Short mmCIF file of C-alpha atoms and ligand atoms in Angstrom, two decimals:
data_model
loop_
_atom_site.label_atom_id
_atom_site.label_comp_id
_atom_site.label_asym_id
_atom_site.label_seq_id
_atom_site.Cartn_x
_atom_site.Cartn_y
_atom_site.Cartn_z
CA MET A 1032 13.96 -18.24 15.16
CA GLY A 1033 10.61 -19.02 16.74
CA LEU A 1034 7.17 -19.45 15.23
CA TRP A 1035 7.54 -16.68 12.65
CA ASP A 1036 10.47 -17.15 10.32
CA ILE A 1037 11.76 -13.65 10.98
CA ASP A 1038 14.24 -11.85 13.25
CA LYS A 1039 13.36 -9.15 15.77
CA ILE A 1040 12.94 -5.80 14.02
CA GLU A 1041 15.69 -3.40 15.06
CA TYR A 1042 16.28 0.35 14.75
CA VAL A 1043 19.15 0.97 12.28
CA GLY A 1044 18.90 4.72 11.64
CA HIS A 1045 20.03 5.67 8.17
CA ALA A 1046 22.20 2.55 7.85
CA LYS A 1047 22.16 0.90 4.46
CA GLY A 1048 22.53 -2.79 3.75
CA VAL A 1049 19.59 -3.88 5.90
CA GLU A 1050 16.71 -5.51 4.13
CA GLU A 1051 14.38 -2.65 3.27
CA GLY A 1052 11.10 -2.91 5.15
CA LEU A 1053 12.40 -5.13 7.96
CA ALA A 1054 14.19 -2.49 10.07
CA PHE A 1055 13.20 0.83 11.61
CA HIS A 1056 14.81 3.98 10.24
CA TYR A 1057 12.96 6.42 12.51
CA TYR A 1058 11.31 4.45 15.31
CA ASP A 1059 13.91 4.35 18.06
CA LYS A 1060 11.64 3.49 20.96
CA ASP A 1061 13.65 4.96 23.85
CA ARG A 1062 14.80 8.11 22.04
CA VAL A 1063 13.44 11.12 23.93
CA VAL A 1064 11.43 13.50 21.75
CA ALA A 1065 9.62 16.52 23.22
CA GLY A 1066 10.33 15.27 26.73
CA LYS A 1067 9.13 11.67 26.41
CA PRO A 1068 10.45 8.45 24.84
CA MET A 1069 9.01 7.85 21.39
CA LYS A 1070 7.24 4.71 22.56
CA ASP A 1071 5.27 6.73 25.13
CA TRP A 1072 4.07 9.28 22.56
CA LEU A 1073 3.11 6.58 20.08
CA ARG A 1074 1.88 3.59 22.16
CA PHE A 1075 1.47 1.32 19.13
CA ALA A 1076 -1.05 -1.51 19.23
CA VAL A 1077 -1.67 -4.52 16.95
CA ALA A 1078 -5.31 -5.13 15.93
CA TRP A 1079 -6.11 -8.83 16.39
CA TRP A 1080 -8.87 -8.88 13.77
CA HIS A 1081 -6.77 -7.62 10.90
CA THR A 1082 -3.38 -9.01 11.75
CA PHE A 1083 -4.39 -12.53 12.73
CA ASN A 1084 -7.87 -13.07 11.27
CA GLN A 1085 -7.99 -11.06 8.06
CA GLY A 1086 -7.83 -13.37 5.05
CA LEU A 1087 -7.38 -10.34 2.73
CA VAL A 1088 -10.77 -10.62 1.08
CA ASP A 1089 -12.40 -7.85 -0.92
CA PRO A 1090 -16.02 -7.72 -2.11
CA PHE A 1091 -15.01 -9.56 -5.30
CA GLY A 1092 -12.39 -12.05 -4.24
CA ASP A 1093 -11.42 -14.99 -2.08
CA PRO A 1094 -8.89 -14.65 0.73
CA THR A 1095 -5.23 -14.68 -0.34
CA ALA A 1096 -3.46 -14.60 3.04
CA GLN A 1097 -0.95 -17.33 3.91
CA ARG A 1098 -0.61 -17.79 7.67
CA PRO A 1099 1.41 -20.44 9.53
CA TYR A 1100 -1.43 -21.28 11.94
CA TYR A 1101 -3.78 -22.31 9.13
CA LYS A 1102 -2.32 -25.79 9.70
CA TYR A 1103 -4.59 -25.99 12.76
CA THR A 1104 -7.91 -26.85 11.18
CA ASP A 1105 -10.04 -27.20 14.32
CA PRO A 1106 -11.34 -23.65 15.09
CA MET A 1107 -10.61 -23.86 18.81
CA ASP A 1108 -7.11 -25.31 18.23
CA GLN A 1109 -6.40 -22.51 15.78
CA ALA A 1110 -7.74 -19.86 18.16
CA LEU A 1111 -5.43 -21.07 20.93
CA ALA A 1112 -2.41 -21.42 18.61
CA LYS A 1113 -2.88 -17.85 17.40
CA VAL A 1114 -2.19 -16.56 20.91
CA ASP A 1115 1.39 -17.90 20.69
CA TYR A 1116 1.89 -16.38 17.24
CA ALA A 1117 0.39 -13.09 18.39
CA PHE A 1118 2.64 -12.59 21.39
CA GLU A 1119 5.76 -13.53 19.44
CA LEU A 1120 4.79 -11.01 16.73
CA PHE A 1121 4.22 -8.27 19.34
CA GLN A 1122 7.66 -8.88 20.80
CA LYS A 1123 9.48 -9.12 17.48
CA LEU A 1124 7.93 -5.83 16.40
CA GLY A 1125 8.49 -4.24 19.80
CA VAL A 1126 4.79 -3.32 20.07
CA GLU A 1127 3.61 -3.03 23.66
CA PHE A 1128 -0.19 -3.08 23.19
CA PHE A 1129 -2.89 -4.97 21.33
CA CYS A 1130 -6.66 -4.68 20.77
CA PHE A 1131 -9.39 -7.22 20.04
CA HIS A 1132 -13.12 -7.80 19.57
CA ASP A 1133 -14.55 -10.64 21.66
CA ARG A 1134 -15.45 -12.53 18.49
CA ASP A 1135 -11.91 -12.22 17.06
CA LEU A 1136 -10.59 -14.58 19.68
CA ALA A 1137 -12.76 -17.70 19.65
CA PRO A 1138 -15.57 -19.34 17.68
CA GLU A 1139 -19.19 -18.88 18.76
CA GLY A 1140 -21.22 -21.67 20.32
CA ASP A 1141 -24.98 -22.05 19.97
CA THR A 1142 -25.78 -20.04 23.10
CA LEU A 1143 -24.02 -17.09 24.66
CA ARG A 1144 -23.10 -19.34 27.59
CA GLU A 1145 -21.24 -21.70 25.20
CA THR A 1146 -19.67 -18.79 23.34
CA ASN A 1147 -18.43 -17.26 26.61
CA ALA A 1148 -16.90 -20.59 27.61
CA ASN A 1149 -14.91 -20.77 24.33
CA LEU A 1150 -13.82 -17.18 24.73
CA ASP A 1151 -12.71 -17.64 28.34
CA LYS A 1152 -10.34 -20.47 27.35
CA VAL A 1153 -8.52 -18.15 24.95
CA VAL A 1154 -8.60 -15.24 27.41
CA ASP A 1155 -6.97 -17.50 30.03
CA LYS A 1156 -4.08 -18.09 27.64
CA ILE A 1157 -3.88 -14.39 26.73
CA GLU A 1158 -3.78 -13.41 30.40
CA GLN A 1159 -0.85 -15.76 30.98
CA ASN A 1160 1.03 -14.36 27.96
CA MET A 1161 0.41 -10.78 29.04
CA HIS A 1162 1.82 -11.64 32.42
CA ASP A 1163 4.90 -13.33 30.89
CA THR A 1164 5.70 -10.63 28.31
CA GLY A 1165 4.43 -7.36 29.82
CA VAL A 1166 2.39 -6.63 26.65
CA LYS A 1167 -0.77 -4.71 27.59
CA LEU A 1168 -4.33 -4.40 26.31
CA LEU A 1169 -4.93 -0.95 24.80
CA TRP A 1170 -8.61 -1.78 24.36
CA ASN A 1171 -11.09 -4.53 23.79
CA THR A 1172 -14.53 -4.28 22.26
CA SER A 1173 -17.54 -6.39 21.41
CA SER A 1174 -18.43 -7.36 17.86
CA LEU A 1175 -22.09 -6.41 17.70
CA PHE A 1176 -22.10 -6.38 13.89
CA THR A 1177 -20.61 -9.60 12.44
CA ASN A 1178 -23.20 -12.26 13.28
CA LYS A 1179 -26.36 -12.23 11.15
CA ARG A 1180 -28.50 -11.63 14.26
CA PHE A 1181 -27.20 -8.04 14.14
CA GLU A 1182 -28.47 -7.46 10.60
CA ALA A 1183 -30.47 -4.40 11.76
CA GLY A 1184 -28.16 -3.29 14.58
CA ALA A 1185 -27.57 -4.25 18.19
CA GLY A 1186 -28.29 -1.35 20.56
CA THR A 1187 -30.49 0.14 17.83
CA SER A 1188 -32.03 -3.11 16.62
CA PRO A 1189 -35.82 -2.91 16.35
CA PHE A 1190 -35.94 -6.39 17.94
CA ALA A 1191 -35.87 -6.47 21.75
CA ASP A 1192 -34.37 -9.99 21.87
CA ILE A 1193 -31.35 -8.77 19.91
CA TYR A 1194 -31.02 -5.73 22.18
CA ALA A 1195 -31.06 -7.99 25.24
CA TYR A 1196 -28.49 -10.33 23.70
CA SER A 1197 -26.27 -7.33 22.95
CA GLY A 1198 -26.37 -6.19 26.56
CA ALA A 1199 -25.56 -9.69 27.76
CA GLN A 1200 -22.63 -9.91 25.32
CA LEU A 1201 -21.34 -6.51 26.43
CA LYS A 1202 -21.51 -7.54 30.07
CA HIS A 1203 -19.05 -10.37 29.55
CA SER A 1204 -16.85 -8.24 27.32
CA LEU A 1205 -16.56 -5.62 30.08
CA GLU A 1206 -15.68 -8.34 32.56
CA ILE A 1207 -12.86 -9.45 30.24
CA GLY A 1208 -11.69 -5.84 29.91
CA LYS A 1209 -11.45 -5.58 33.68
CA ARG A 1210 -9.71 -8.93 34.01
CA LEU A 1211 -7.05 -8.04 31.43
CA GLY A 1212 -6.61 -4.46 32.68
CA ALA A 1213 -7.83 -2.82 29.43
CA GLU A 1214 -6.78 0.83 29.29
CA ASN A 1215 -9.83 1.71 27.16
CA TYR A 1216 -13.03 0.05 26.00
CA VAL A 1217 -14.28 0.84 22.48
CA PHE A 1218 -17.78 0.96 21.01
CA TRP A 1219 -17.97 1.01 17.22
CA GLY A 1220 -21.53 0.95 15.92
CA GLY A 1221 -21.09 -0.45 12.42
CA ARG A 1222 -24.74 -1.42 12.20
CA GLU A 1223 -26.14 1.27 14.49
CA GLY A 1224 -27.85 3.46 11.93
CA TYR A 1225 -30.35 3.00 9.12
CA GLU A 1226 -30.75 1.79 5.58
CA SER A 1227 -33.99 3.77 5.12
CA LEU A 1228 -35.75 6.43 7.20
CA TRP A 1229 -39.16 5.17 6.02
CA ASN A 1230 -39.03 2.22 8.39
CA THR A 1231 -36.85 3.82 11.10
CA GLU A 1232 -37.70 5.67 14.31
CA MET A 1233 -34.40 7.48 14.57
CA LYS A 1234 -34.87 9.15 17.96
CA ARG A 1235 -36.23 5.96 19.52
CA GLU A 1236 -33.21 3.99 18.29
CA GLN A 1237 -30.83 6.60 19.70
CA ASP A 1238 -32.70 6.60 23.04
CA HIS A 1239 -32.24 2.82 23.13
CA ILE A 1240 -28.51 2.81 22.45
CA ALA A 1241 -27.91 5.67 24.89
CA ALA A 1242 -29.65 3.59 27.57
CA LEU A 1243 -27.37 0.65 26.71
CA PHE A 1244 -24.29 2.86 27.03
CA GLN A 1245 -25.53 4.03 30.42
CA MET A 1246 -25.96 0.40 31.51
CA CYS A 1247 -22.33 -0.21 30.48
CA VAL A 1248 -21.17 2.81 32.52
CA ASP A 1249 -23.16 1.58 35.53
CA TYR A 1250 -21.85 -1.99 35.24
CA ALA A 1251 -18.25 -0.81 34.89
CA HIS A 1252 -18.64 1.17 38.12
CA GLU A 1253 -20.25 -1.82 39.80
CA ILE A 1254 -17.37 -4.20 38.97
CA GLY A 1255 -14.63 -1.59 39.39
CA MET A 1256 -13.61 -1.53 35.73
CA ASP A 1257 -11.76 1.72 35.13
CA ALA A 1258 -11.06 1.61 31.38
CA GLN A 1259 -11.76 4.84 29.50
CA PHE A 1260 -14.90 4.33 27.36
CA LEU A 1261 -14.51 5.40 23.73
CA ILE A 1262 -16.91 5.72 20.81
CA GLU A 1263 -15.40 5.31 17.34
CA PRO A 1264 -17.18 7.46 14.75
CA LYS A 1265 -17.73 6.33 11.16
CA PRO A 1266 -20.30 7.82 8.78
CA LYS A 1267 -21.19 4.73 6.72
CA GLU A 1268 -20.08 1.24 5.68
CA PRO A 1269 -21.44 -1.27 6.32
CA THR A 1270 -24.63 0.67 7.16
CA LEU A 1271 -25.85 3.37 4.77
CA HIS A 1272 -25.99 5.99 7.52
CA GLN A 1273 -24.35 5.45 10.91
CA TYR A 1274 -25.42 7.52 13.91
CA ASP A 1275 -21.85 8.13 15.11
CA TYR A 1276 -21.18 9.94 11.84
CA ASP A 1277 -18.10 11.92 12.83
CA ALA A 1278 -16.48 13.51 15.89
CA ALA A 1279 -18.82 16.52 16.04
CA THR A 1280 -21.99 14.40 15.66
CA THR A 1281 -20.83 11.93 18.29
CA ILE A 1282 -19.95 14.67 20.78
CA ASN A 1283 -23.44 16.08 20.30
CA PHE A 1284 -24.96 12.62 20.94
CA LEU A 1285 -22.90 12.20 24.13
CA ARG A 1286 -23.89 15.63 25.44
CA THR A 1287 -27.56 15.13 24.56
CA TYR A 1288 -27.73 11.95 26.61
CA GLY A 1289 -25.51 13.11 29.50
CA LEU A 1290 -22.79 10.60 28.58
CA ASP A 1291 -20.10 13.20 27.93
CA LYS A 1292 -18.32 12.68 31.27
CA ASP A 1293 -17.90 8.96 30.70
CA PHE A 1294 -16.89 8.74 27.03
CA LYS A 1295 -14.20 10.06 24.74
CA LEU A 1296 -13.55 9.28 21.08
CA ASN A 1297 -11.41 6.79 19.18
CA LEU A 1298 -10.70 8.41 15.82
CA GLU A 1299 -9.67 6.62 12.64
CA GLY A 1300 -8.03 8.13 9.56
CA ASN A 1301 -10.05 6.32 6.92
CA HIS A 1302 -13.32 6.96 8.78
CA ALA A 1303 -12.51 10.68 8.75
CA ASN A 1304 -12.11 10.54 4.97
CA LEU A 1305 -15.43 8.72 4.52
CA ALA A 1306 -17.04 11.64 6.42
CA MET A 1307 -15.32 14.03 3.95
CA HIS A 1308 -12.90 15.20 6.63
CA THR A 1309 -9.17 14.89 7.11
CA TYR A 1310 -7.80 12.83 9.98
CA GLN A 1311 -6.38 16.08 11.38
CA HIS A 1312 -9.84 17.68 11.32
CA GLU A 1313 -11.37 14.90 13.41
CA ILE A 1314 -8.52 15.03 15.93
CA ARG A 1315 -8.72 18.84 16.13
CA VAL A 1316 -12.48 18.73 16.81
CA ALA A 1317 -12.03 16.15 19.56
CA ARG A 1318 -8.95 17.78 21.06
CA GLU A 1319 -10.48 21.23 21.33
CA ALA A 1320 -13.69 19.84 22.84
CA GLY A 1321 -11.80 17.63 25.35
CA PHE A 1322 -12.84 14.32 23.76
CA LEU A 1323 -9.56 12.99 22.35
CA GLY A 1324 -9.29 9.42 23.60
CA SER A 1325 -7.34 7.18 21.23
CA LEU A 1326 -6.49 6.73 17.55
CA ASP A 1327 -7.01 3.95 15.03
CA ALA A 1328 -4.00 4.38 12.78
CA ASN A 1329 -4.71 3.76 9.13
CA GLN A 1330 -5.15 5.64 5.88
CA GLY A 1331 -7.61 5.65 3.00
CA ASP A 1332 -7.08 6.25 -0.67
CA LYS A 1333 -8.13 9.25 -2.76
CA LEU A 1334 -9.21 7.03 -5.61
CA ILE A 1335 -11.68 4.72 -3.92
CA GLY A 1336 -14.69 5.29 -1.71
CA TRP A 1337 -14.29 2.36 0.67
CA ASP A 1338 -12.72 1.86 4.04
CA MET A 1339 -9.39 0.62 2.69
CA ASP A 1340 -7.71 0.22 6.10
CA GLU A 1341 -4.26 0.75 4.59
CA PHE A 1342 -1.29 0.84 6.90
CA PRO A 1343 -0.18 4.46 7.30
CA SER A 1344 2.64 5.56 4.98
CA ASP A 1345 1.69 9.16 4.20
CA LEU A 1346 4.22 11.27 6.11
CA TYR A 1347 2.31 14.49 5.57
CA GLU A 1348 -0.70 12.97 7.33
CA THR A 1349 1.28 11.36 10.16
CA THR A 1350 2.98 14.74 10.72
CA ALA A 1351 -0.41 16.47 10.96
CA VAL A 1352 -1.71 13.82 13.37
CA MET A 1353 1.35 14.00 15.59
CA TRP A 1354 1.26 17.80 15.52
CA GLU A 1355 -2.22 17.60 17.06
CA VAL A 1356 -1.11 14.92 19.53
CA LEU A 1357 1.84 17.04 20.69
CA ALA A 1358 -0.47 20.04 21.03
CA ALA A 1359 -2.73 17.90 23.24
CA GLY A 1360 0.23 16.68 25.37
CA GLY A 1361 -0.53 13.06 24.39
CA ILE A 1362 -3.04 11.01 22.44
CA GLY A 1363 -5.53 10.87 25.27
CA PRO A 1364 -5.62 9.92 28.92
CA HIS A 1365 -4.91 6.28 28.01
CA GLY A 1366 -4.79 6.42 24.22
CA GLY A 1367 -2.51 4.79 21.69
CA LEU A 1368 -2.11 4.18 17.98
CA ASN A 1369 -3.91 0.99 17.06
CA PHE A 1370 -3.13 -0.31 13.58
CA ASP A 1371 -6.67 -0.90 12.37
CA ALA A 1372 -5.08 -1.79 9.06
CA LYS A 1373 -4.39 -4.73 6.79
CA PRO A 1374 -1.91 -5.62 4.07
CA ARG A 1375 -3.12 -5.25 0.47
CA ARG A 1376 -4.52 -8.44 -1.03
CA THR A 1377 -1.37 -8.75 -3.09
CA SER A 1378 0.91 -8.73 0.01
CA PHE A 1379 -0.12 -12.11 1.29
CA THR A 1380 2.93 -13.72 2.91
CA PRO A 1381 3.40 -14.02 6.70
CA GLU A 1382 6.43 -11.72 6.40
CA ASP A 1383 4.21 -9.00 4.93
CA LEU A 1384 2.50 -8.73 8.32
CA PHE A 1385 5.82 -7.49 9.71
CA ARG A 1386 6.59 -5.22 6.77
CA THR A 1387 3.20 -3.50 7.05
CA HIS A 1388 3.62 -2.79 10.76
CA VAL A 1389 7.16 -1.54 10.18
CA VAL A 1390 6.03 1.04 7.60
CA GLY A 1391 3.17 2.13 9.88
CA MET A 1392 5.40 2.48 12.95
CA ASP A 1393 8.18 4.23 11.06
CA SER A 1394 5.73 6.62 9.37
CA PHE A 1395 4.31 7.70 12.72
CA ALA A 1396 7.78 7.96 14.28
CA ALA A 1397 8.83 10.19 11.36
CA GLY A 1398 5.66 12.27 11.78
CA LEU A 1399 6.47 12.67 15.47
CA LEU A 1400 10.01 13.90 14.70
CA VAL A 1401 8.81 16.47 12.16
CA ALA A 1402 5.93 17.69 14.31
CA ALA A 1403 8.18 17.96 17.38
CA LYS A 1404 10.56 20.20 15.43
CA MET A 1405 7.66 22.39 14.30
CA HIS A 1406 6.48 22.72 17.91
CA GLU A 1407 10.00 23.39 19.15
CA ASP A 1408 10.24 26.35 16.76
CA LYS A 1409 6.63 27.35 17.60
CA TYR A 1410 6.20 27.69 13.85
CA ILE A 1411 2.45 27.04 13.70
CA GLU A 1412 1.78 28.63 17.12
CA ASN A 1413 3.41 31.91 16.02
CA LEU A 1414 1.69 31.85 12.67
CA GLN A 1415 -1.72 31.40 14.31
CA GLU A 1416 -1.03 33.96 17.02
CA GLN A 1417 -0.15 36.52 14.36
CA ARG A 1418 -3.22 35.70 12.28
CA TYR A 1419 -5.64 36.41 15.15
CA SER A 1420 -3.68 39.26 16.74
CA SER A 1421 -6.42 41.82 16.02
CA PHE A 1422 -8.42 40.09 18.77
CA ASP A 1423 -5.68 40.87 21.32
CA SER A 1424 -6.62 44.52 21.72
CA GLY A 1425 -9.32 47.08 20.91
CA ILE A 1426 -12.64 45.90 19.49
CA GLY A 1427 -11.40 42.30 19.05
CA LYS A 1428 -10.42 42.08 22.71
CA SER A 1429 -13.84 43.38 23.76
CA VAL A 1430 -15.42 40.48 21.78
CA GLU A 1431 -13.23 37.85 23.44
CA GLU A 1432 -13.91 39.35 26.87
CA GLY A 1433 -17.66 39.16 26.25
CA LYS A 1434 -18.03 42.93 26.45
CA ALA A 1435 -19.20 43.53 22.86
CA SER A 1436 -22.77 44.01 21.66
CA LEU A 1437 -24.25 44.64 18.26
CA ALA A 1438 -24.48 48.33 19.26
CA SER A 1439 -20.78 48.53 20.15
CA LEU A 1440 -19.86 46.74 16.90
CA GLU A 1441 -22.03 49.21 15.00
CA ASP A 1442 -20.36 52.18 16.72
CA TYR A 1443 -16.99 50.79 15.68
CA ALA A 1444 -17.84 49.84 12.09
CA ILE A 1445 -20.49 52.23 10.86
CA ASP A 1446 -18.24 54.93 9.41
CA LYS A 1447 -15.25 52.79 8.42
CA PRO A 1448 -14.45 53.28 4.74
CA GLN A 1449 -14.12 50.20 2.51
CA ALA A 1450 -10.39 50.86 1.94
CA GLU A 1451 -9.71 50.62 5.68
CA LEU A 1452 -11.63 47.33 5.96
CA ILE A 1453 -9.74 45.81 3.05
CA ALA A 1454 -6.47 46.98 4.61
CA ALA A 1455 -7.44 45.16 7.82
CA CYS A 1456 -7.31 41.83 5.93
CA LYS A 1457 -3.77 40.42 5.66
CA SER A 1458 -2.61 37.80 3.17
CA ASP A 1459 -1.83 34.54 4.94
CA HIS A 1460 0.74 33.45 2.30
CA LEU A 1461 -0.75 29.96 2.60
CA GLU A 1462 1.39 28.48 -0.15
CA SER A 1463 4.55 29.59 1.66
CA VAL A 1464 3.23 27.95 4.82
CA LYS A 1465 2.83 24.68 2.93
CA ALA A 1466 6.31 25.04 1.44
CA THR A 1467 7.71 25.60 4.94
CA ILE A 1468 5.99 22.46 6.20
CA ASN A 1469 7.59 20.57 3.29
CA ASN A 1470 10.98 21.92 4.38
CA TYR A 1471 10.35 20.75 7.93
CA LEU A 1472 9.61 17.27 6.60
CA VAL A 1473 12.74 17.07 4.49
CA GLU A 1474 15.09 18.66 7.02
CA ALA A 1475 13.81 17.03 10.21
CA LEU A 1476 14.02 13.60 8.61
CA ALA A 1477 17.44 14.17 7.08
CA GLN A 1478 18.72 15.13 10.55
CA ALA A 1479 16.90 12.30 12.35
C1 XUL B 771 -14.41 -0.69 11.31
C2 XUL B 771 -13.53 -0.40 12.46
C3 XUL B 771 -13.60 -1.37 13.60
C4 XUL B 771 -13.43 -0.75 14.94
C5 XUL B 771 -13.62 -1.71 16.09
O1 XUL B 771 -14.29 0.20 10.28
O2 XUL B 771 -12.78 0.54 12.46
O3 XUL B 771 -12.63 -2.35 13.37
O4 XUL B 771 -12.15 -0.19 15.07
O5 XUL B 771 -14.82 -2.37 16.04
CO1 CO B 772 -11.28 1.20 13.76
#
């Protein structure tokens, strides 16, 4: 049976009699939907930090996770053993990508030189496993927030030694990305922000981190690393206010510093909620501005204000996400769905790691099926076209063609009676739209 006491997860359709949670009912990887196999729309990835390292702690409690490799007590032995467990899990789930932070893989030494040497041993083993299995690296990243030296940030730290260390750490991380053929490279600035404006020079900090990003772009060109660079927005947690607050703020930052040609965004469901947005909102903003890069697949909870990193199970949300993805023709140039998610603290067995991925994969596969049916019928496209149709001719058309002025708008509107203006507004029957979306969910899944 291998290292994990579990069989390969198979697609069973609507078959009964399989153990619930350990088979796919919707994710049929080679099934063609909207012109592409499901696996190519979804490009699932396992997140090393949650799946292999997360002990299932919360701010009030000890870890509860039970993992087979805890029998290796030496940190380096355990780090190397995890590689075997990881690649077997990828294959048993049928996931073709993974993601990691440099510090997820190996323990730190006293100097960066020692730390890099530990890391390289594990990367050697990962490279061999990638070669043997065909599993690919969706993205890697650098943890510039875990170690206490980053207490006040990395690229925005007020301490030049920490800034220099961060650049040095990034350099090696980019080299690893190139070596492993990373499709993307992510920057998440969990400590790039402020706790108080009274001691913070906000613009100076942003100038510093923009310069660091530019150095990364330059170094990637120098070594021929062609991964798509991505920034992952999050408004807060752990830092009170993070500079990459949401998609719109981050796009503004990239344009301000001339980095917009080299970066796109990696958007996460729970981060969107912390910014008081929906996941769909963040994806729409990025998609329409040309910045959709990749997605961290997780969900939050209405009842709690933290980053819960729950595995996705909300079909309404996965449908909305996949509707946007289909509208974009794909997640991004090299994007995928990375499960930046962890089991609840009460789901602590090794088997729960499989169950959580299965629900996440099946929920996105179901969302894809529903959204594809909506696109096939052009349901939303027609609805939106109708809603804005007054801009297709007359005064509306003159606005869209850039031919309108305040004077021409005045000419048009000055003598219009109130009754005519009210008659120009049409009810959108929004509740019926929502009911129709519900019908799509029920019917598309029943037919799947
Ligand atoms: C934290 C988060 C990170 C990034 C990578 O909320 O999402 O795990 O995805 O650093
Ligand atoms: Co994330």
